[in-house]
Amino acid sequence: MSGTALALALVEPAAAQDADGDEVIVVTGAGLDATPAAPAYDTQVIDRDQLVAVPSGRIEDALSAVAGFQQFRRSDSRSANASAQGATLRALGGNATSRALVLLDGVPMSDPFFGYIPFSAIAPERLAQIRVTRGGGSGPFGAGALAGTIELESAGIDALDGFAGQALVNDRGETELSGSAGASLGSGFVVASGRWDRGKGFFTTPEADRAPLSARAAFDGWSAQIRGVAPLSQDIELQVRGLAYRDERTLRFDGADSSIEGQDASLRLVGRGAWEFDAIGYVQARNFTNIVVSSTRFVPVLDQRNTPATGLGGKFEIRPPVGGAHVLRLGVDYRRADGELFETAISAFSGAVTARRNAGGTNTDLGVFAEDDWTLGALVLTAGARLDRWTIRDGFYRENDGAGAPVLATTYGDRAGWDASFRGGLLFRASDRVALRAAAYSGLRLPTLNELYRPFVVFPVVTQANAALENERLEGFELGVDVTPAPGVGLSLTAFDNRVKNAVANVTLDTNLRQRRNIDAVHARGIEASISATLGEVSFDASAAWTDAEAQGSGFAAALDGNRPSQTPRFVAGATLAWRPAENWLLSTTLRHVGAQFEDDLETDLLPAATTLDAFVQVPLTDTIALVLRGENLTDETIVTRNQGGSIDFGVPRTVWAGVEVGL
């Protein structure tokens, strides 16, 4: 959905009238409406019909419908190490940390320690829509919106009333079970949902390179969410959400196991009266474990046994009644991330413990923001500013030898500062069919605790942490046009220029040795295009992005100057054709292409381009039961997800799913 159709995604009003004319309170479970100038920025909406028809059933593949979205690696959330599942936009990647802000019902979802997104915990069938805004932002939690914002909105009782569930199995015997139950309670509602995925996985290692202890990418993960919405008055509603999940994976070798788990809770008050407001508070408890196995002796050499992290935060936004021509937003938000790493190094020859390490710290960000939209007939102007007070403190690194004797104990000096960021734009509706837009913006991202304090190994490469990392800073602008040539048809075209100064990258220092460093910049210039069309029973959605991205480095980073950032393709595109011949029928197919990219900053290890074909079929068998067929990578394209000096991993091979969907 293009920016011109953004208004269609806005929620219902908070009150309606029944047949007798009496006022009835209607809760939506959503946040405040998008402002009039929201379409001034490069925005694309993924609606519920698209979300529930993703051939893989995974949220990261739903997001791939937005050209320019990428994770650090091409692996999906069943066959990736979770710590590599950062989300970014506009080819501003280069490391595993998210440069895009991902919100679920207004709450940041990035892991407090690593910055990755727990994609396996977010089930597409729980969502009403996803709104993706590419380009930096200065509104709520804007300190994380360096490359853009991905807003996930949970579905309400209108979509999840009663019971619904799915049970599927694929050609490798892997299973996917999901279900939800929703009920109205007075004027409010409650929805409980759960999902369980498990399977033996596929071999990520090429057949010629497999050893006796090479293992499939097995996975076993579950997530459960409960959400309640209730009116406190005619204009105010209370939203409560709890999310718990755990995901266990095996990668490459027997015993190379990793896990993530989390428990999130949030409380939200939304007021839709004359003084509109949105108040959110949340708490997150997360953990990560990982065992590294030697690729030559096939025994554990590193046990990252515990990485507890806590996220705390909230926001308050108010919109004073300043007149019909203006929408004014004023607010404050706060985020705190605490975490530490406990790991044990083990000799590959004797099995003896050689070192025990403990590292961690605390990051905080307090931001205040203001933004005003001013409507002047066909022209909408918007301008916003944000001021952040950030701290990086309590950082430490300790290492003992196998006998427990101290080897190294370092504490890092506390740092703090103020940073301002801005954004502004205009939207001009030249006619009923054409809208022109322009925007400029700046943004901020603090380095994560992972980047600051945690070294890691992806054999044979060691990547060191760097407690001296500085904040990243984005400056960018864009020009775009949205065209609606006919009812049900929308086209969008955007040209952009974004530069991330002090970009954090994994910089090669020596053979098999890298360190996280601030390089001069990552500069990305490109074009994004999308089209959506619905013609009777047939719909077509497509998007493409071409980006000229380059790292800019001097001094220690001179060798990578002019190179494309690691893991960054030049061209990505995707298209979905769907046919709905009757109610509850759906046949769709998705073609997606990802261009060639490099594993490393020196452009020595190539990941070839990959083109995949997916399909989704839903056929009703009765009024309440439907047959579901799904196909991933139906042409069995070889997808190289990692290439480090010839040590290669593959992505998902051809996979066919079959099952039933029940709705009562």
XYZ file of C-alpha atoms in Angstrom:
664
model
C 0.000 0.000 0.000
C 1.463 3.352 -1.009
C 1.540 6.565 1.006
C -1.601 7.843 -0.743
C -3.561 4.927 0.742
C -2.269 5.462 4.255
C -5.515 7.035 5.406
C -7.328 3.755 4.754
C -5.326 2.188 7.587
C -6.540 4.605 10.263
C -8.617 3.223 13.114
C -12.317 3.784 13.790
C -13.575 6.578 16.024
C -13.919 5.842 19.702
C -17.682 6.188 19.832
C -20.643 5.220 17.644
C -24.448 5.022 17.891
C -26.643 1.952 18.159
C -29.947 1.404 16.342
C -31.814 3.493 18.936
C -29.425 6.423 18.560
C -27.752 5.863 21.926
C -24.040 6.418 22.099
C -22.007 3.222 22.377
C -18.357 3.133 23.392
C -16.217 1.409 20.764
C -12.645 0.487 21.671
C -10.149 -0.073 18.880
C -7.077 -1.443 20.635
C -4.937 0.820 18.430
C -2.934 3.939 19.124
C -3.762 7.446 18.016
C -4.505 8.122 14.377
C -1.657 8.901 12.028
C -1.284 12.643 11.490
C -2.177 14.407 8.207
C 1.486 14.724 7.220
C 2.346 11.042 7.721
C 2.177 10.401 3.937
C 4.849 13.088 3.447
C 7.377 10.408 4.373
C 8.102 7.269 2.358
C 5.520 4.942 3.881
C 4.250 1.511 2.876
C 1.514 -0.470 4.657
C 1.256 -4.264 4.754
C -2.361 -5.150 5.525
C -3.740 -8.188 7.337
C -4.689 -10.046 4.148
C -1.049 -9.951 3.075
C 0.253 -10.903 6.530
C -1.806 -14.083 6.934
C -0.873 -15.281 3.441
C 2.921 -15.253 3.825
C 4.141 -18.565 2.317
C 6.719 -19.137 5.081
C 4.450 -17.997 7.912
C 7.314 -15.816 9.224
C 7.115 -12.114 9.976
C 10.517 -11.319 8.451
C 9.291 -12.619 5.092
C 6.177 -10.443 5.363
C 8.473 -7.449 5.872
C 10.470 -8.437 2.805
C 7.514 -7.180 0.762
C 8.942 -3.725 1.484
C 11.925 -3.227 -0.805
C 14.840 -1.953 1.215
C 14.060 -4.034 4.302
C 16.846 -6.406 5.232
C 18.262 -8.416 8.073
C 21.993 -8.706 8.618
C 21.943 -12.128 6.952
C 19.554 -13.732 4.476
C 18.673 -16.563 6.872
C 15.140 -16.766 8.222
C 14.309 -16.952 11.927
C 14.380 -20.767 11.934
C 17.937 -21.120 10.649
C 19.755 -17.999 11.879
C 21.584 -17.196 15.060
C 19.152 -14.774 16.670
C 21.898 -12.264 17.505
C 22.306 -11.630 13.757
C 18.657 -10.714 13.195
C 18.943 -6.965 13.124
C 16.466 -5.004 11.012
C 17.427 -2.122 8.777
C 16.175 -0.196 5.760
C 17.717 1.621 2.814
C 20.892 -0.475 2.613
C 22.227 1.100 5.802
C 23.314 -2.263 7.220
C 26.825 -3.499 7.741
C 26.494 -5.076 11.168
C 23.948 -7.206 13.015
C 22.350 -4.424 15.067
C 18.991 -2.932 14.082
C 19.193 0.522 12.543
C 15.415 0.595 12.103
C 13.054 1.117 15.028
C 10.605 -1.805 15.364
C 7.527 -1.115 17.508
C 4.807 -3.564 18.569
C 1.748 -1.632 19.761
C 4.012 1.331 20.362
C 6.671 -0.596 22.337
C 10.277 -0.992 21.035
C 10.997 -4.672 20.334
C 14.791 -4.673 19.961
C 16.723 -6.787 22.445
C 18.145 -4.539 25.215
C 21.612 -6.115 24.976
C 22.083 -7.072 21.324
C 19.666 -4.862 19.415
C 18.287 -7.803 17.377
C 14.542 -8.298 16.798
C 12.990 -11.564 18.120
C 11.184 -12.265 14.847
C 10.205 -15.800 15.854
C 8.139 -14.360 18.736
C 6.027 -12.162 16.435
C 3.333 -14.180 14.662
C 1.859 -12.542 11.511
C -1.637 -13.859 12.292
C -1.733 -11.718 15.471
C -1.334 -8.467 13.559
C -3.758 -6.070 11.930
C -1.158 -4.279 9.832
C 2.460 -3.164 9.556
C 3.335 0.412 8.635
C 6.909 0.908 7.401
C 8.317 4.433 7.174
C 11.708 4.625 5.509
C 14.019 7.440 6.569
C 15.029 8.821 9.955
C 12.455 10.045 12.451
C 12.400 12.387 15.407
C 9.121 11.422 17.085
C 8.582 8.914 19.938
C 11.619 6.667 20.545
C 13.248 8.472 17.615
C 16.740 7.714 18.930
C 16.343 4.219 17.467
C 14.805 5.240 14.142
C 18.029 5.788 12.257
C 16.969 4.068 9.023
C 13.218 4.225 9.574
C 10.346 2.894 11.657
C 8.476 -0.419 11.427
C 5.179 -0.196 13.342
C 3.448 -3.515 14.103
C -0.173 -3.206 15.225
C -1.928 -6.126 16.948
C -5.280 -7.223 15.538
C -8.421 -6.400 17.510
C -11.577 -8.308 18.263
C -12.976 -7.587 14.799
C -10.337 -9.926 13.314
C -9.811 -12.355 16.216
C -13.291 -12.885 17.647
C -13.983 -16.518 18.557
C -11.474 -19.295 17.954
C -9.084 -19.620 15.029
C -6.197 -22.001 14.519
C -3.843 -23.601 12.045
C -1.972 -26.894 11.967
C 0.592 -27.518 9.224
C 3.353 -29.984 8.429
C 6.028 -29.764 5.744
C 7.882 -32.260 3.585
C 10.648 -32.604 6.221
C 8.127 -33.464 8.941
C 8.378 -30.065 10.643
C 5.241 -28.682 12.240
C 3.594 -25.319 12.854
C 0.677 -24.947 15.270
C -1.045 -21.667 16.069
C -4.286 -20.559 17.596
C -6.144 -17.607 19.053
C -9.260 -17.081 21.125
C -10.970 -13.721 21.443
C -14.043 -12.617 23.347
C -15.851 -9.358 23.972
C -16.077 -8.363 27.626
C -18.609 -5.597 28.026
C -17.382 -2.772 25.819
C -13.851 -4.193 25.767
C -12.250 -7.440 24.662
C -9.519 -9.934 25.415
C -7.488 -12.015 22.951
C -5.137 -14.877 23.826
C -2.912 -16.452 21.169
C -0.117 -18.970 20.936
C 2.200 -20.535 18.412
C 4.593 -23.503 18.438
C 7.077 -24.287 15.639
C 9.468 -27.204 15.704
C 11.428 -29.301 13.252
C 14.690 -31.009 12.401
C 15.556 -28.301 9.879
C 17.782 -28.561 6.842
C 21.537 -28.742 6.366
C 22.946 -25.240 6.047
C 26.401 -26.677 5.255
C 27.015 -27.650 1.591
C 27.032 -31.417 1.129
C 30.665 -31.464 0.023
C 31.754 -29.697 3.230
C 29.800 -31.762 5.745
C 31.572 -33.599 8.526
C 30.290 -36.527 10.631
C 29.014 -34.058 13.252
C 27.421 -31.615 10.801
C 23.865 -30.996 11.929
C 20.629 -29.748 10.507
C 19.344 -26.327 11.548
C 16.871 -27.734 14.058
C 14.434 -25.368 15.748
C 11.884 -25.536 18.553
C 10.154 -22.308 19.475
C 6.948 -21.105 21.071
C 5.372 -17.779 21.863
C 2.205 -16.764 23.678
C 0.486 -13.414 23.947
C -2.520 -12.122 25.857
C -3.997 -8.733 25.194
C -6.879 -6.938 26.821
C -8.563 -3.663 25.926
C -11.184 -1.905 28.058
C -12.794 1.556 28.074
C -12.188 3.685 31.152
C -14.508 6.404 29.867
C -16.124 7.467 26.625
C -12.783 8.802 25.319
C -10.127 6.801 27.172
C -9.214 3.152 26.738
C -6.769 0.923 28.587
C -4.631 -1.595 26.680
C -2.658 -4.335 28.444
C -0.372 -6.820 26.683
C 1.847 -9.658 27.842
C 4.209 -11.630 25.606
C 6.362 -14.638 26.501
C 8.527 -16.709 24.176
C 11.409 -19.155 23.916
C 13.252 -20.344 20.827
C 15.973 -23.013 20.642
C 18.102 -23.577 17.544
C 21.024 -25.700 16.358
C 23.393 -24.365 13.719
C 25.952 -26.288 11.636
C 27.206 -28.831 14.216
C 25.793 -31.121 16.880
C 25.974 -29.256 20.155
C 26.122 -25.791 18.551
C 22.921 -24.776 20.278
C 21.540 -21.302 20.902
C 18.422 -19.992 22.573
C 16.507 -16.787 23.119
C 13.738 -16.150 25.597
C 11.775 -13.168 26.758
C 8.922 -11.913 28.862
C 7.436 -8.543 27.928
C 4.620 -6.589 29.553
C 3.149 -3.237 28.587
C 0.395 -0.908 29.755
C -1.098 1.747 27.491
C -3.672 4.502 27.927
C -5.094 6.122 24.792
C -7.284 9.196 25.001
C -9.325 10.335 21.989
C -11.035 13.395 23.423
C -10.297 17.037 22.704
C -6.863 16.583 24.294
C -5.690 13.370 22.653
C -2.934 11.465 24.410
C -1.008 8.192 24.268
C 0.812 6.945 27.385
C 2.853 3.699 27.386
C 4.949 1.930 29.994
C 6.776 -1.359 29.428
C 9.225 -3.820 30.960
C 11.205 -6.526 29.140
C 13.262 -9.427 30.475
C 15.393 -11.130 27.818
C 18.115 -13.778 27.670
C 20.392 -15.371 25.081
C 22.629 -18.435 25.174
C 25.011 -19.768 22.550
C 27.528 -22.605 22.278
C 30.310 -22.297 19.697
C 31.675 -25.593 18.352
C 35.103 -25.941 16.717
C 34.784 -26.621 12.998
C 37.960 -28.726 13.037
C 37.663 -30.762 16.263
C 33.870 -30.537 16.628
C 33.876 -29.901 20.353
C 32.571 -26.845 22.281
C 35.123 -24.048 22.526
C 32.900 -21.262 23.873
C 29.819 -21.388 26.070
C 27.955 -18.079 26.155
C 25.833 -19.538 28.897
C 23.887 -16.501 30.048
C 23.168 -13.021 28.740
C 20.421 -11.571 30.927
C 19.114 -8.171 29.863
C 16.339 -5.863 30.993
C 14.557 -3.146 29.079
C 12.485 -0.475 30.805
C 10.775 2.488 29.257
C 7.754 4.450 28.316
C 6.417 7.467 26.514
C 3.792 10.142 26.931
C 2.455 12.028 23.931
C -0.261 14.694 23.979
C -2.003 16.514 21.140
C -3.489 19.812 22.319
C -6.562 21.168 20.463
C -4.826 23.933 18.510
C -7.332 24.276 15.692
C -8.417 22.289 12.685
C -5.521 23.358 10.488
C -2.883 22.122 12.933
C -2.073 18.814 14.594
C 0.493 19.410 17.324
C 2.330 16.537 19.028
C 4.286 17.064 22.243
C 5.924 14.259 24.173
C 8.649 12.635 26.174
C 10.027 9.093 26.143
C 12.594 7.089 28.106
C 14.502 3.856 27.456
C 16.923 2.010 29.694
C 18.884 -1.096 28.686
C 20.809 -3.175 31.235
C 22.616 -6.378 30.411
C 25.686 -8.500 30.886
C 27.392 -11.481 29.346
C 28.667 -14.608 31.105
C 30.755 -16.924 28.966
C 33.281 -19.729 29.354
C 36.147 -20.452 26.959
C 37.122 -24.130 26.586
C 40.211 -25.755 25.125
C 39.436 -27.689 21.946
C 42.227 -30.158 22.802
C 41.839 -30.884 26.511
C 38.271 -29.767 27.173
C 39.521 -27.747 30.137
C 38.155 -24.296 30.919
C 40.685 -21.666 29.841
C 38.824 -18.463 30.703
C 35.642 -17.124 32.262
C 34.429 -13.742 31.070
C 31.824 -11.298 32.304
C 31.009 -8.000 30.573
C 28.142 -5.532 30.447
C 26.801 -2.080 31.180
C 23.826 0.267 31.049
C 22.555 2.587 28.320
C 19.783 5.154 28.792
C 18.032 7.670 26.583
C 15.586 10.411 27.617
C 14.020 12.286 24.745
C 11.584 15.172 24.359
C 9.920 15.869 21.042
C 7.533 18.228 19.311
C 5.987 18.083 15.861
C 3.371 20.166 14.081
C 1.396 19.441 10.923
C -0.158 22.442 9.202
C -2.778 21.914 6.491
C -3.145 24.696 3.919
C -5.675 23.403 1.436
C -3.909 20.919 -0.817
C -0.593 21.519 0.945
C 0.414 19.904 4.246
C 3.580 21.080 5.977
C 5.234 19.266 8.864
C 8.213 19.996 11.091
C 9.504 18.243 14.189
C 12.405 18.412 16.602
C 13.778 16.070 19.215
C 16.348 16.476 21.993
C 17.973 13.392 23.563
C 19.904 13.075 26.806
C 21.826 9.818 26.544
C 24.171 7.984 28.885
C 26.584 5.056 28.442
C 27.685 3.963 31.884
C 28.682 1.163 34.264
C 30.618 -0.582 31.481
C 33.006 -3.339 32.528
C 34.938 -6.371 31.288
C 36.351 -9.056 33.577
C 38.255 -12.210 32.730
C 39.524 -15.001 34.992
C 41.613 -17.995 34.003
C 40.399 -21.571 34.274
C 41.362 -21.742 37.928
C 39.431 -18.584 38.746
C 42.428 -16.258 39.107
C 41.882 -12.719 37.722
C 43.506 -12.042 34.355
C 41.910 -8.747 33.413
C 39.484 -6.393 35.113
C 38.531 -3.224 33.278
C 35.912 -0.595 33.996
C 35.064 1.995 31.383
C 34.395 5.641 32.079
C 30.806 6.847 32.030
C 29.762 9.016 29.107
C 26.757 11.278 28.548
C 25.618 13.967 26.178
C 22.850 15.858 24.432
C 21.909 15.352 20.780
C 19.295 17.180 18.732
C 17.571 15.786 15.669
C 15.027 17.227 13.285
C 12.710 16.282 10.497
C 10.443 18.208 8.170
C 8.441 17.595 5.070
C 5.638 18.626 2.784
C 2.817 16.870 0.996
C 1.157 18.583 -1.965
C -1.922 16.999 -3.478
C -1.614 18.348 -7.000
C -4.849 16.598 -7.965
C -7.052 13.723 -6.900
C -4.577 11.413 -8.592
C -1.152 12.897 -7.880
C 0.577 13.759 -4.607
C 4.089 15.180 -4.379
C 6.196 14.932 -1.236
C 9.579 15.958 0.081
C 11.291 15.392 3.415
C 14.578 15.950 5.212
C 15.632 14.486 8.535
C 18.378 13.609 10.965
C 18.611 10.800 13.503
C 20.585 9.192 16.310
C 21.519 5.654 17.421
C 23.481 4.680 20.513
C 25.818 1.678 20.166
C 24.327 -1.389 21.816
C 25.772 -3.119 24.864
C 26.710 -5.953 22.502
C 28.755 -3.654 20.252
C 30.404 -1.971 23.217
C 31.347 -4.950 25.357
C 30.788 -8.390 23.736
C 33.360 -10.000 21.415
C 32.221 -12.952 19.279
C 33.560 -15.677 17.007
C 32.125 -16.977 13.728
C 34.936 -19.398 12.907
C 37.519 -18.613 11.775
C 36.869 -14.874 12.278
C 37.139 -13.184 15.688
C 35.305 -9.857 16.088
C 36.291 -7.709 19.047
C 34.026 -5.326 20.953
C 34.881 -1.640 21.409
C 33.825 0.264 24.522
C 34.866 3.573 22.934
C 32.280 3.532 20.146
C 30.549 6.839 19.453
C 26.905 7.409 18.556
C 25.820 7.041 14.954
C 24.270 10.095 13.315
C 22.062 10.107 10.203
C 21.357 12.984 7.829
C 19.126 12.509 4.814
C 16.531 13.817 2.425
C 14.110 12.398 -0.131
C 11.703 13.380 -2.913
C 8.691 11.320 -3.937
C 5.497 11.112 -5.922
C 2.377 9.006 -5.324
C -0.004 8.424 -8.217
C -3.477 6.898 -8.238
C -4.219 6.545 -11.981
C -7.422 4.560 -11.424
C -9.537 3.305 -8.498
C -7.695 0.501 -6.721
C -4.358 1.293 -8.369
C -1.489 3.098 -6.636
C 2.103 3.827 -7.642
C 4.861 5.312 -5.523
C 8.357 6.476 -6.428
C 10.975 7.867 -4.020
C 14.533 9.078 -4.544
C 16.630 9.384 -1.399
C 20.069 10.317 -0.111
C 20.991 9.115 3.401
C 24.330 9.324 5.202
C 25.155 7.658 8.538
C 28.124 9.407 10.135
C 30.293 7.468 12.622
C 28.728 4.273 11.325
C 29.593 1.218 13.413
C 31.110 -1.492 11.225
C 33.020 -4.726 11.713
C 36.382 -3.526 10.401
C 39.060 -5.991 9.307
C 42.288 -5.404 11.242
C 44.214 -8.567 10.338
C 43.682 -12.059 8.989
C 40.570 -13.456 10.717
C 40.482 -10.492 13.095
C 37.913 -7.702 13.085
C 36.796 -5.063 15.541
C 33.738 -2.885 15.798
C 34.841 0.611 14.831
C 33.248 3.914 13.893
C 34.076 4.588 10.278
C 33.612 8.000 8.667
C 30.199 7.212 7.168
C 27.927 4.893 5.239
C 26.399 6.807 2.324
C 23.348 5.379 0.549
C 21.614 6.928 -2.452
C 18.857 5.208 -4.306
C 15.380 4.838 -5.725
C 12.432 2.954 -4.234
C 9.313 2.088 -6.212
C 6.100 0.274 -5.405
C 2.816 -0.522 -7.113
C -0.413 -1.957 -5.802
C -3.464 -2.795 -7.875
C -6.744 -4.523 -7.147
C -8.885 -5.354 -10.149
C -11.876 -7.373 -9.113
C -10.717 -10.771 -7.840
C -7.061 -10.168 -8.730
C -4.523 -8.084 -6.827
C -0.901 -7.278 -7.563
C 1.676 -5.776 -5.206
C 5.301 -5.135 -6.104
C 8.220 -3.089 -4.833
C 11.847 -2.589 -5.811
C 14.833 -0.697 -4.479
C 18.103 0.170 -6.169
C 20.726 1.589 -3.827
C 24.235 2.840 -4.394
C 25.692 2.384 -0.901
C 29.322 2.867 -0.005
C 31.446 2.920 3.111
C 33.581 6.001 3.602
C 36.699 5.444 5.664
C 40.079 6.967 6.358
C 43.019 6.062 8.565
C 42.478 2.547 9.940
C 39.409 2.227 7.679
C 41.073 3.461 4.476
C 41.026 -0.045 2.960
C 37.228 -0.111 2.881
C 36.740 3.413 1.506
C 34.385 3.240 -1.471
C 33.386 -0.378 -0.808
C 29.806 -1.469 -0.471
C 28.900 -2.143 3.194
C 28.900 -5.819 4.116
C 25.636 -7.730 3.625
C 24.222 -4.922 1.463
C 22.723 -5.748 -1.959
C 22.559 -3.150 -4.694
C 19.136 -4.257 -5.970
C 16.171 -5.997 -4.343
C 12.677 -6.531 -5.717
C 9.582 -8.560 -5.053
C 6.099 -9.040 -6.484
C 2.985 -10.888 -5.327
C 0.065 -11.838 -7.581
C -3.085 -12.987 -5.778
C -6.456 -14.309 -6.964
C -9.520 -14.492 -4.719
C -12.166 -16.251 -6.842
C -14.666 -16.520 -3.964
C -14.991 -15.848 -0.243
C -12.170 -17.476 1.792
C -10.432 -18.641 -1.399
C -6.916 -17.446 -2.110
C -4.223 -18.392 -4.585
C -1.084 -16.268 -4.591
C 2.492 -16.458 -5.728
C 5.480 -14.314 -4.757
C 8.662 -13.775 -6.751
C 11.555 -12.170 -4.878
C 15.083 -11.230 -5.994
C 18.016 -10.195 -3.806
C 21.127 -8.968 -5.555
C 24.694 -10.007 -4.870
C 26.274 -8.794 -1.659
C 29.534 -9.219 0.232
C 30.089 -10.961 3.553
C 32.876 -8.635 4.618
C 33.932 -5.000 4.479
C 36.821 -5.680 2.059
C 34.550 -7.237 -0.606
C 36.462 -10.521 -0.688
C 33.678 -13.033 0.076
C 30.730 -12.870 -2.317
C 27.149 -13.914 -1.628
C 25.646 -14.476 -5.096
C 22.274 -13.072 -6.112
C 19.249 -15.242 -5.396
C 15.744 -15.362 -6.892
C 13.025 -17.310 -5.113
C 9.448 -18.303 -5.901
C 6.893 -18.861 -3.130
C 3.195 -19.760 -3.210
C 0.149 -19.780 -0.934
C -3.182 -21.570 -1.467
C -6.272 -21.514 0.735
C -9.349 -23.543 -0.239
C -12.447 -23.709 2.022
C -13.621 -27.242 2.723
C -16.562 -26.248 4.938
C -17.832 -23.022 6.449
C -15.270 -23.326 9.246
C -12.400 -25.400 7.831
C -10.022 -24.569 4.996
C -7.157 -26.430 3.337
C -3.872 -24.483 3.394
C -0.921 -25.192 1.105
C 2.318 -23.189 1.215
C 5.527 -23.392 -0.778
C 8.894 -21.769 -0.038
C 11.680 -21.479 -2.617
C 9.797 -23.718 -5.023
C 12.572 -23.577 -7.635
C 15.073 -24.779 -4.994
C 17.368 -21.799 -5.566
C 20.717 -21.995 -3.785
C 20.685 -19.143 -1.243
C 24.120 -18.428 0.213
C 23.636 -16.778 3.612
C 27.245 -16.773 4.836
C 30.640 -16.991 3.140
C 33.685 -16.481 5.329
C 36.817 -17.524 3.502
C 34.942 -20.299 1.740
C 33.089 -21.511 4.848
C 29.539 -21.354 3.505
C 26.010 -21.588 4.883
C 22.835 -22.014 2.834
C 19.333 -20.658 3.326
C 16.013 -22.474 3.143
C 15.715 -25.053 0.308
C 12.455 -25.981 -1.430
C 9.876 -26.557 1.307
C 6.207 -27.495 0.915
C 3.646 -27.153 3.721
C 0.125 -28.578 3.986
C -2.461 -28.264 6.722
C -5.821 -26.955 7.809
C -7.147 -23.679 9.153
C -10.120 -23.652 11.499
C -12.271 -20.653 12.367
C -15.199 -20.900 14.804
